[in-house]
Short mmCIF file of C-alpha atoms and ligand atoms in Angstrom, two decimals:
data_model
loop_
_atom_site.label_atom_id
_atom_site.label_comp_id
_atom_site.label_asym_id
_atom_site.label_seq_id
_atom_site.Cartn_x
_atom_site.Cartn_y
_atom_site.Cartn_z
CA UNK A 1 -7.83 29.86 -70.74
CA UNK A 2 -4.21 30.70 -69.94
CA UNK A 3 -1.79 30.36 -72.82
CA UNK A 4 0.89 29.17 -70.39
CA UNK A 5 -1.46 26.35 -69.37
CA UNK A 6 -2.45 25.29 -72.90
CA UNK A 7 -0.51 22.14 -73.83
CA UNK A 8 -0.52 22.85 -77.56
CA UNK A 9 2.07 25.16 -79.11
CA UNK A 10 2.04 27.09 -82.31
CA UNK A 11 4.76 26.35 -84.81
CA UNK A 12 6.39 28.40 -87.55
CA UNK A 13 7.31 25.21 -89.37
CA UNK A 14 5.05 24.52 -92.31
CA UNK A 15 3.95 20.88 -92.08
CA UNK A 16 5.74 18.92 -94.79
CA UNK A 17 2.66 17.29 -96.26
CA UNK A 18 0.22 20.18 -95.95
CA UNK A 19 -1.50 20.41 -99.31
CA UNK A 20 -3.93 23.13 -98.37
CA UNK A 21 -4.30 26.37 -96.46
CA UNK A 22 -6.67 24.86 -93.88
CA UNK A 23 -4.30 21.98 -93.08
CA UNK A 24 -1.32 24.30 -92.78
CA UNK A 25 -2.98 26.95 -90.59
CA UNK A 26 -4.95 24.55 -88.39
CA UNK A 27 -1.82 22.47 -87.73
CA UNK A 28 0.50 25.46 -87.23
CA UNK A 29 -1.92 27.06 -84.76
CA UNK A 30 -2.26 23.78 -82.84
CA UNK A 31 -5.97 23.38 -83.64
CA UNK A 32 -5.60 19.88 -85.09
CA UNK A 33 -3.01 17.16 -85.36
CA UNK A 34 -2.77 14.87 -88.35
CA UNK A 35 -2.68 11.30 -87.07
CA UNK A 36 -2.40 9.84 -90.58
CA UNK A 37 -3.68 10.75 -94.01
CA UNK A 38 -7.37 11.59 -93.67
CA UNK A 39 -7.55 11.43 -89.87
CA UNK A 40 -7.17 14.41 -87.57
CA UNK A 41 -7.21 14.77 -83.80
CA UNK A 42 -9.06 17.89 -82.69
CA UNK A 43 -7.10 19.76 -80.01
CA UNK A 44 -8.52 22.21 -77.43
CA UNK A 45 -8.62 25.33 -79.63
CA UNK A 46 -9.81 23.50 -82.74
CA UNK A 47 -12.38 21.54 -80.79
CA UNK A 48 -13.88 24.77 -79.44
CA UNK A 49 -14.41 26.04 -83.00
CA UNK A 50 -15.82 22.66 -84.05
CA UNK A 51 -18.25 22.69 -81.09
CA UNK A 52 -19.38 26.22 -81.95
CA UNK A 53 -20.22 25.13 -85.49
CA UNK A 54 -21.91 22.01 -84.13
CA UNK A 55 -23.97 24.16 -81.73
CA UNK A 56 -25.26 26.38 -84.54
CA UNK A 57 -26.13 23.34 -86.66
CA UNK A 58 -27.93 21.71 -83.70
CA UNK A 59 -29.99 24.84 -82.98
CA UNK A 60 -31.03 25.13 -86.61
CA UNK A 61 -31.95 21.43 -86.92
CA UNK A 62 -34.03 21.65 -83.73
CA UNK A 63 -35.70 24.74 -85.22
CA UNK A 64 -36.60 22.68 -88.27
CA UNK A 65 -38.32 20.20 -85.98
CA UNK A 66 -35.54 17.62 -86.03
CA UNK A 67 -35.23 15.24 -83.07
CA UNK A 68 -31.64 14.46 -82.14
CA UNK A 69 -30.53 10.90 -81.63
CA UNK A 70 -27.29 8.94 -81.84
CA UNK A 71 -27.16 5.88 -84.06
CA UNK A 72 -24.30 3.41 -84.00
CA UNK A 73 -21.32 3.96 -86.27
CA UNK A 74 -20.86 0.18 -86.27
CA UNK A 75 -23.59 -1.09 -88.58
CA UNK A 76 -24.85 -4.60 -89.42
CA UNK A 77 -23.74 -6.00 -92.77
CA UNK A 78 -27.22 -7.51 -93.20
CA UNK A 79 -28.74 -4.04 -93.49
CA UNK A 80 -26.30 -3.07 -96.23
CA UNK A 81 -27.07 -6.31 -98.05
CA UNK A 82 -30.78 -5.62 -97.70
CA UNK A 83 -30.45 -2.18 -99.31
CA UNK A 84 -28.20 -3.66 -101.99
CA UNK A 85 -25.34 -1.39 -101.03
CA UNK A 86 -22.79 -3.73 -99.41
CA UNK A 87 -20.95 -4.12 -102.70
CA UNK A 88 -22.14 -0.93 -104.37
CA UNK A 89 -20.57 1.76 -102.20
CA UNK A 90 -16.85 1.95 -102.93
CA UNK A 91 -15.98 4.06 -99.88
CA UNK A 92 -17.59 1.63 -97.43
CA UNK A 93 -15.21 0.44 -94.70
CA UNK A 94 -15.91 -3.26 -94.10
CA UNK A 95 -14.80 -4.49 -90.70
CA UNK A 96 -14.14 -8.19 -90.12
CA UNK A 97 -14.75 -9.52 -86.62
CA UNK A 98 -12.83 -12.33 -84.89
CA UNK A 99 -16.18 -14.14 -84.80
CA UNK A 100 -16.17 -14.31 -88.59
CA UNK A 101 -18.90 -11.72 -88.91
CA UNK A 102 -18.48 -8.49 -90.85
CA UNK A 103 -19.69 -5.00 -90.08
CA UNK A 104 -19.94 -1.71 -91.91
CA UNK A 105 -18.41 1.42 -90.43
CA UNK A 106 -21.07 4.00 -91.22
CA UNK A 107 -20.32 6.41 -94.06
CA UNK A 108 -23.96 7.56 -93.72
CA UNK A 109 -26.95 6.09 -91.91
CA UNK A 110 -29.95 5.32 -94.16
CA UNK A 111 -29.33 1.60 -93.67
CA UNK A 112 -29.78 1.80 -89.90
CA UNK A 113 -32.19 4.72 -89.51
CA UNK A 114 -34.83 3.28 -91.85
CA UNK A 115 -35.25 -0.03 -89.94
CA UNK A 116 -35.17 1.95 -86.68
CA UNK A 117 -38.09 4.12 -87.80
CA UNK A 118 -39.94 1.01 -88.96
CA UNK A 119 -40.13 -0.16 -85.35
CA UNK A 120 -41.85 3.08 -84.27
CA UNK A 121 -43.86 4.46 -87.20
CA UNK A 122 -47.25 2.74 -87.51
CA UNK A 123 -49.79 5.21 -88.76
CA UNK A 124 -49.85 8.20 -91.10
CA UNK A 125 -50.48 10.17 -87.88
CA UNK A 126 -46.92 9.40 -86.73
CA UNK A 127 -45.64 11.27 -89.77
CA UNK A 128 -44.07 13.67 -90.76
CA UNK A 129 -41.05 13.17 -88.58
CA UNK A 130 -37.41 14.15 -88.89
CA UNK A 131 -34.48 12.76 -86.89
CA UNK A 132 -30.83 13.73 -86.97
CA UNK A 133 -27.48 13.00 -85.42
CA UNK A 134 -24.09 14.66 -85.28
CA UNK A 135 -21.72 11.75 -85.48
CA UNK A 136 -18.35 10.59 -86.76
CA UNK A 137 -18.54 9.09 -90.23
CA UNK A 138 -16.03 6.82 -91.94
CA UNK A 139 -15.29 6.68 -95.66
CA UNK A 140 -12.54 4.80 -97.39
CA UNK A 141 -11.69 7.75 -99.63
CA UNK A 142 -9.17 6.83 -102.32
CA UNK A 143 -7.37 10.13 -101.79
CA UNK A 144 -7.77 11.83 -98.45
CA UNK A 145 -6.61 15.34 -99.18
CA UNK A 146 -7.09 19.03 -98.60
CA UNK A 147 -6.68 18.79 -94.84
CA UNK A 148 -9.96 18.44 -92.96
CA UNK A 149 -11.97 18.96 -96.16
CA UNK A 150 -11.73 15.30 -97.14
CA UNK A 151 -11.04 12.86 -94.35
CA UNK A 152 -11.48 9.12 -93.92
CA UNK A 153 -12.96 9.95 -90.52
CA UNK A 154 -14.99 13.13 -90.13
CA UNK A 155 -17.91 14.65 -88.26
CA UNK A 156 -21.20 14.94 -90.14
CA UNK A 157 -24.68 16.06 -89.25
CA UNK A 158 -27.15 13.78 -91.00
CA UNK A 159 -30.90 14.28 -90.88
CA UNK A 160 -33.60 11.96 -92.25
CA UNK A 161 -37.22 12.99 -92.81
CA UNK A 162 -40.24 10.77 -93.41
CA UNK A 163 -43.45 11.77 -95.21
CA UNK A 164 -46.65 10.19 -96.50
CA UNK A 165 -47.10 12.53 -99.45
CA UNK A 166 -44.67 13.95 -102.00
CA UNK A 167 -46.15 17.42 -101.36
CA UNK A 168 -45.37 17.19 -97.67
CA UNK A 169 -41.83 16.06 -98.49
CA UNK A 170 -41.38 18.94 -100.97
CA UNK A 171 -42.50 21.46 -98.38
CA UNK A 172 -40.05 20.16 -95.78
CA UNK A 173 -37.26 20.06 -98.38
CA UNK A 174 -37.78 23.76 -99.19
CA UNK A 175 -37.77 24.62 -95.48
CA UNK A 176 -34.54 22.64 -95.10
CA UNK A 177 -32.94 24.68 -97.92
CA UNK A 178 -33.72 27.95 -96.15
CA UNK A 179 -32.50 26.53 -92.83
CA UNK A 180 -29.25 25.38 -94.44
CA UNK A 181 -28.55 28.82 -95.94
CA UNK A 182 -29.17 30.42 -92.53
CA UNK A 183 -26.96 27.83 -90.79
CA UNK A 184 -24.02 28.61 -93.07
CA UNK A 185 -24.63 32.37 -92.82
CA UNK A 186 -24.55 32.09 -89.03
CA UNK A 187 -21.16 30.40 -89.35
CA UNK A 188 -19.96 33.42 -91.33
CA UNK A 189 -20.19 31.61 -94.68
CA UNK A 190 -22.05 32.50 -97.81
CA UNK A 191 -23.21 29.26 -99.41
CA UNK A 192 -24.80 28.83 -102.82
CA UNK A 193 -27.49 26.25 -103.51
CA UNK A 194 -26.16 24.23 -106.43
CA UNK A 195 -27.96 21.63 -108.50
CA UNK A 196 -26.03 18.41 -108.58
CA UNK A 197 -26.41 14.74 -109.33
CA UNK A 198 -28.19 12.55 -106.81
CA UNK A 199 -25.05 10.41 -106.62
CA UNK A 200 -25.34 6.74 -105.73
CA UNK A 201 -28.51 7.43 -103.77
CA UNK A 202 -30.95 8.53 -106.43
CA UNK A 203 -31.30 9.40 -110.11
CA UNK A 204 -32.87 12.72 -109.19
CA UNK A 205 -31.12 16.06 -108.86
CA UNK A 206 -29.78 16.79 -105.40
CA UNK A 207 -28.92 20.17 -103.96
CA UNK A 208 -25.45 20.96 -102.73
CA UNK A 209 -24.46 23.91 -100.62
CA UNK A 210 -21.21 25.27 -101.99
CA UNK A 211 -18.90 27.82 -100.38
CA UNK A 212 -17.03 29.58 -103.17
CA UNK A 213 -13.26 29.54 -102.71
CA UNK A 214 -10.32 28.84 -105.03
CA UNK A 215 -9.50 25.86 -102.78
CA UNK A 216 -12.78 24.20 -103.73
CA UNK A 217 -12.65 20.78 -105.41
CA UNK A 218 -15.95 21.20 -107.21
CA UNK A 219 -16.19 23.04 -110.52
CA UNK A 220 -19.34 25.17 -110.66
CA UNK A 221 -21.21 27.07 -113.34
CA UNK A 222 -22.76 30.09 -111.66
CA UNK A 223 -24.51 33.36 -112.36
CA UNK A 224 -23.36 36.45 -110.44
CA UNK A 225 -26.57 38.26 -111.36
CA UNK A 226 -28.80 35.82 -109.46
CA UNK A 227 -28.55 32.68 -107.33
CA UNK A 228 -28.40 30.21 -110.25
CA UNK A 229 -25.67 27.58 -109.83
CA UNK A 230 -24.98 24.09 -111.16
CA UNK A 231 -22.23 21.62 -110.41
CA UNK A 232 -20.19 21.39 -113.65
CA UNK A 233 -20.56 17.58 -113.44
CA UNK A 234 -24.21 17.80 -114.44
CA UNK A 235 -24.39 21.32 -115.87
CA UNK A 236 -26.80 21.66 -118.78
CA UNK A 237 -25.52 25.17 -119.52
CA UNK A 238 -21.89 26.17 -120.23
CA UNK A 239 -19.70 29.02 -119.06
CA UNK A 240 -20.45 32.01 -121.30
CA UNK A 241 -24.05 30.93 -121.95
CA UNK A 242 -26.96 33.10 -120.90
CA UNK A 243 -28.26 32.33 -117.40
CA UNK A 244 -31.51 30.37 -117.78
CA UNK A 245 -32.94 32.24 -114.81
CA UNK A 246 -32.01 35.91 -115.35
CA UNK A 247 -30.23 36.13 -118.72
CA UNK A 248 -26.88 37.14 -117.20
CA UNK A 249 -23.61 35.55 -118.36
CA UNK A 250 -22.67 32.24 -116.71
CA UNK A 251 -19.22 32.06 -115.11
CA UNK A 252 -16.93 29.30 -113.89
CA UNK A 253 -16.21 29.06 -110.18
CA UNK A 254 -14.87 26.67 -107.54
CA UNK A 255 -16.66 25.56 -104.42
CA UNK A 256 -16.36 23.45 -101.30
CA UNK A 257 -19.47 21.30 -100.79
CA UNK A 258 -20.39 21.88 -97.15
CA UNK A 259 -23.87 20.38 -97.34
CA UNK A 260 -26.01 18.17 -99.56
CA UNK A 261 -29.72 17.35 -99.47
CA UNK A 262 -31.47 14.52 -101.31
CA UNK A 263 -34.93 13.43 -102.30
CA UNK A 264 -34.67 9.69 -101.59
CA UNK A 265 -38.26 8.89 -102.59
CA UNK A 266 -38.99 5.31 -101.51
CA UNK A 267 -35.45 4.04 -102.26
CA UNK A 268 -34.80 2.97 -98.65
CA UNK A 269 -38.32 2.69 -97.25
CA UNK A 270 -38.92 0.16 -100.01
CA UNK A 271 -35.73 -1.82 -99.20
CA UNK A 272 -36.64 -2.01 -95.53
CA UNK A 273 -40.39 -2.31 -96.08
CA UNK A 274 -41.25 0.79 -94.06
CA UNK A 275 -44.89 1.64 -94.65
CA UNK A 276 -47.62 3.11 -92.46
CA UNK A 277 -51.36 2.67 -92.38
CA UNK A 278 -53.34 5.47 -94.00
CA UNK A 279 -56.64 7.03 -92.90
CA UNK A 280 -58.48 4.22 -94.71
CA UNK A 281 -56.35 1.56 -93.05
CA UNK A 282 -54.51 0.71 -96.27
CA UNK A 283 -50.71 0.53 -96.45
CA UNK A 284 -49.06 3.79 -97.48
CA UNK A 285 -45.66 4.32 -99.04
CA UNK A 286 -43.30 6.45 -96.94
CA UNK A 287 -41.17 9.05 -98.75
CA UNK A 288 -37.82 9.97 -97.35
CA UNK A 289 -35.30 12.80 -97.57
CA UNK A 290 -31.76 13.04 -96.25
CA UNK A 291 -29.83 16.16 -95.35
CA UNK A 292 -26.09 16.26 -94.63
CA UNK A 293 -23.69 18.88 -93.36
CA UNK A 294 -19.96 18.20 -93.14
CA UNK A 295 -19.16 19.74 -89.76
CA UNK A 296 -15.40 19.21 -89.90
CA UNK A 297 -15.36 20.17 -93.58
CA UNK A 298 -17.25 23.36 -92.72
CA UNK A 299 -14.55 24.33 -90.20
CA UNK A 300 -11.96 23.80 -92.96
CA UNK A 301 -14.06 25.81 -95.42
CA UNK A 302 -14.23 28.68 -92.93
CA UNK A 303 -10.42 28.74 -92.76
CA UNK A 304 -10.13 28.57 -96.55
CA UNK A 305 -12.58 31.44 -96.98
CA UNK A 306 -11.35 33.57 -94.09
CA UNK A 307 -7.58 33.98 -93.62
CA UNK A 308 -4.71 36.21 -94.67
CA UNK A 309 -0.94 35.73 -94.96
CA UNK A 310 -0.56 35.98 -91.17
CA UNK A 311 -3.15 33.43 -90.18
CA UNK A 312 -6.78 32.56 -89.65
CA UNK A 313 -9.58 35.14 -89.23
CA UNK A 314 -12.40 33.52 -87.26
CA UNK A 315 -15.96 34.78 -87.69
CA UNK A 316 -17.25 35.86 -84.28
CA UNK A 317 -19.91 33.15 -84.11
CA UNK A 318 -17.49 30.24 -84.36
CA UNK A 319 -14.24 31.64 -82.90
CA UNK A 320 -12.80 29.38 -80.16
CA UNK A 321 -12.62 32.45 -77.89
CA UNK A 322 -13.81 36.01 -78.55
CA UNK A 323 -10.67 37.70 -77.25
CA UNK A 324 -6.93 37.10 -77.39
CA UNK A 325 -5.46 39.00 -74.45
CA UNK A 326 -1.76 39.75 -74.68
CA UNK A 327 0.14 40.80 -71.58
CA UNK A 328 3.43 42.57 -72.20
CA UNK A 329 5.91 42.43 -69.37
CA UNK A 330 7.93 45.34 -68.00
CA UNK A 331 11.59 45.51 -66.87
CA UNK A 332 10.70 46.90 -63.47
CA UNK A 333 9.31 43.96 -61.44
CA UNK A 334 6.88 46.22 -59.57
CA UNK A 335 5.45 47.53 -62.85
CA UNK A 336 5.32 44.00 -64.32
CA UNK A 337 3.37 42.93 -61.24
CA UNK A 338 0.88 45.77 -61.75
CA UNK A 339 0.44 44.87 -65.43
CA UNK A 340 -0.21 41.23 -64.49
CA UNK A 341 -2.66 42.28 -61.79
CA UNK A 342 -4.65 44.44 -64.21
CA UNK A 343 -4.59 41.73 -66.89
CA UNK A 344 -5.85 39.06 -64.49
CA UNK A 345 -8.61 41.38 -63.34
CA UNK A 346 -9.69 41.97 -66.94
CA UNK A 347 -9.56 38.21 -67.58
CA UNK A 348 -11.89 37.63 -64.62
CA UNK A 349 -14.30 40.37 -65.68
CA UNK A 350 -14.45 39.12 -69.28
CA UNK A 351 -15.10 35.54 -68.12
CA UNK A 352 -17.83 36.70 -65.73
CA UNK A 353 -19.50 38.48 -68.67
CA UNK A 354 -19.49 35.27 -70.73
CA UNK A 355 -16.54 36.38 -72.90
CA UNK A 356 -13.78 34.10 -71.62
CA UNK A 357 -10.51 35.21 -73.24
CA UNK A 358 -7.47 33.28 -74.37
CA UNK A 359 -4.91 35.02 -72.17
CA UNK A 360 -1.30 35.05 -73.32
CA UNK A 361 0.26 35.41 -69.86
CA UNK A 362 3.71 34.09 -70.84
CA UNK A 363 6.66 35.79 -69.11
CA UNK A 364 9.24 34.22 -71.40
CA UNK A 365 7.91 35.17 -74.84
CA UNK A 366 8.68 38.37 -76.73
CA UNK A 367 5.91 40.77 -77.71
CA UNK A 368 6.52 40.12 -81.42
CA UNK A 369 6.13 36.38 -80.88
CA UNK A 370 2.87 36.89 -78.99
CA UNK A 371 1.48 39.15 -81.72
CA UNK A 372 2.41 36.62 -84.42
CA UNK A 373 0.61 33.90 -82.45
CA UNK A 374 -2.47 36.11 -82.03
CA UNK A 375 -2.54 36.74 -85.79
CA UNK A 376 -2.10 33.02 -86.56
CA UNK A 377 -4.83 31.89 -84.14
CA UNK A 378 -7.05 34.65 -85.48
CA UNK A 379 -9.51 35.41 -82.67
CA UNK A 380 -11.81 38.37 -83.48
CA UNK A 381 -10.38 40.83 -80.92
CA UNK A 382 -6.83 41.29 -79.64
CA UNK A 383 -6.45 43.20 -76.40
CA UNK A 384 -2.93 44.26 -75.41
CA UNK A 385 -2.21 45.29 -71.86
CA UNK A 386 1.22 46.77 -71.09
CA UNK A 387 3.01 49.37 -69.00
CA UNK A 388 2.18 51.91 -71.71
CA UNK A 389 -1.55 51.12 -71.91
CA UNK A 390 -1.81 50.89 -68.12
CA UNK A 391 -0.41 54.43 -67.83
CA UNK A 392 -3.57 55.49 -69.68
CA UNK A 393 -5.76 53.07 -67.70
CA UNK A 394 -6.58 51.43 -71.00
CA UNK A 395 -6.04 48.43 -73.27
CA UNK A 396 -5.13 48.47 -76.93
CA UNK A 397 -7.92 46.94 -79.03
CA UNK A 398 -7.25 45.47 -82.46
CA UNK A 399 -9.86 44.02 -84.78
CA UNK A 400 -8.35 40.92 -86.46
CA UNK A 401 -10.54 41.28 -89.52
CA UNK A 402 -10.25 45.00 -90.28
CA UNK A 403 -6.93 45.71 -88.56
CA UNK A 404 -8.58 48.70 -86.89
CA UNK A 405 -6.80 49.66 -83.66
CA UNK A 406 -7.79 51.95 -80.79
CA UNK A 407 -7.33 52.52 -77.09
CA UNK A 408 -10.22 51.45 -74.87
CA UNK A 409 -10.50 52.51 -71.19
CA UNK A 410 -10.08 49.45 -68.93
CA UNK A 411 -13.44 50.16 -67.33
CA UNK A 412 -15.09 50.05 -70.75
CA UNK A 413 -13.37 47.00 -72.25
CA UNK A 414 -15.78 44.27 -71.09
CA UNK A 415 -18.85 46.14 -72.29
CA UNK A 416 -17.20 46.90 -75.66
CA UNK A 417 -16.30 43.21 -76.14
CA UNK A 418 -19.83 42.15 -75.24
CA UNK A 419 -21.38 44.63 -77.67
CA UNK A 420 -18.92 43.73 -80.46
CA UNK A 421 -19.58 40.00 -80.09
CA UNK A 422 -23.36 40.32 -80.09
CA UNK A 423 -23.56 42.94 -82.85
P1 ATP B 1 -17.99 14.59 -101.86
O1 ATP B 1 -18.68 14.75 -103.18
O2 ATP B 1 -17.25 15.83 -101.45
O3 ATP B 1 -17.18 13.36 -101.76
P2 ATP B 1 -20.41 13.50 -100.92
O4 ATP B 1 -21.37 14.13 -101.88
O5 ATP B 1 -20.02 12.10 -101.13
O6 ATP B 1 -19.11 14.43 -100.77
P3 ATP B 1 -22.44 13.38 -98.87
O7 ATP B 1 -22.67 11.93 -98.84
O8 ATP B 1 -23.41 14.26 -99.53
O9 ATP B 1 -20.96 13.67 -99.43
O10 ATP B 1 -22.16 13.82 -97.35
C1 ATP B 1 -22.73 14.96 -96.73
C2 ATP B 1 -21.67 16.00 -96.41
O11 ATP B 1 -20.60 15.44 -95.66
C3 ATP B 1 -21.01 16.58 -97.65
O12 ATP B 1 -21.79 17.62 -98.19
C4 ATP B 1 -19.69 17.07 -97.08
O13 ATP B 1 -19.85 18.37 -96.52
C5 ATP B 1 -19.38 16.08 -95.98
N1 ATP B 1 -18.39 15.08 -96.42
C6 ATP B 1 -18.56 14.08 -97.30
N2 ATP B 1 -17.44 13.34 -97.44
C7 ATP B 1 -16.52 13.90 -96.61
C8 ATP B 1 -15.16 13.59 -96.29
N3 ATP B 1 -14.53 12.55 -96.85
N4 ATP B 1 -14.53 14.38 -95.38
C9 ATP B 1 -15.15 15.42 -94.80
N5 ATP B 1 -16.44 15.76 -95.07
C10 ATP B 1 -17.12 15.01 -95.96
MG1 MG B 2 -22.60 15.33 -101.58
#
């Protein structure tokens, strides 16, 4: 990707209404554009990061045995009436049609996935089964704030599992917990499993996955000595108390909820009369779980947890590109031509090795401007190629995270990038 070709531009201007680090940096770097409060357009660089996160989530859900599908975001009102939620969910967008009918714009999908499964699941032998989608969700949030962390339109992965015994459900739920922790770790994030309320869905405890950062909206009570954590909303222990698990001292913290998993029991299978026949031919209750990950929120959480005063610092696994190549022009046109030639050759070699760079090939921008952009965009490796580096047959390598800088022979650069990215 050539910088001169990219239609988005970075800006030094801090967006007037940016109330959070993620909104400011993502907008300034041209990753997203705020269309209105709570709704963001994802631009080429931002979309690449979003797709990387989505890819990791998809791999992990497939690994858990999930089957991907795509439900409709436009949902029948009748279903929401049948589950008793049409008037119970305050964030539900209700869409009137010119025909006089009304629809729901899906904030979640229990009300359409449960009847769907009813048409296919007949026998206990068809179960367990888990299905998921990665789809835009809509919620009429009273206050859309904190950039992409709380939108009225956002991308969510939602999985639904179906079981004939509580034991089978519990086993899957534990596997989902481990899968979630690995998913967030692969995105460069350390998430804590936090006990929380079951919300409007259930009276039971649910489990949230919280990324600790000062920007977090959720107040947590946590233990640093072990993995004990509770959302302050339901906490049975207070800050300063002894940890019920290890005896350490409980502390206050802040987190961003990037995922949430629920034991739904028969809440929805009962509403939609989803049962299967058991081994003895009798009707069996189906137990259900649901498992959400806020994909767009996770991208925002990554920015909140990984940045400095110069810009974003993308974890390798989710960076839009691995390398930010910066070409620095020379006064002598013949030298400038040689620098460009060497840079284009490196660009080709990196792309051929599966490490396509973002190549700042601009002739009309100063070096300082290019470096500031590279810091703001925050790709893992910056490679500078100039008259000076070319005299040594080398490029200057800088690690965005550690700041470490060294000269790398041109012939070695591709292999070093490959090794760095897969390490
Ligand atoms: P919150 O308490 O933050 O409002 P929630 O508990 O209502 O979220 P869930 O219904 O559990 O959210 O949705 C699953 C996941 O979707 C959440 O864990 C979160 O990561 C993400 N999510 C929920 N609401 C939003 C939103 N308005 N904008 C972006 N992501 C969201
Ligand atoms: Mg939640």
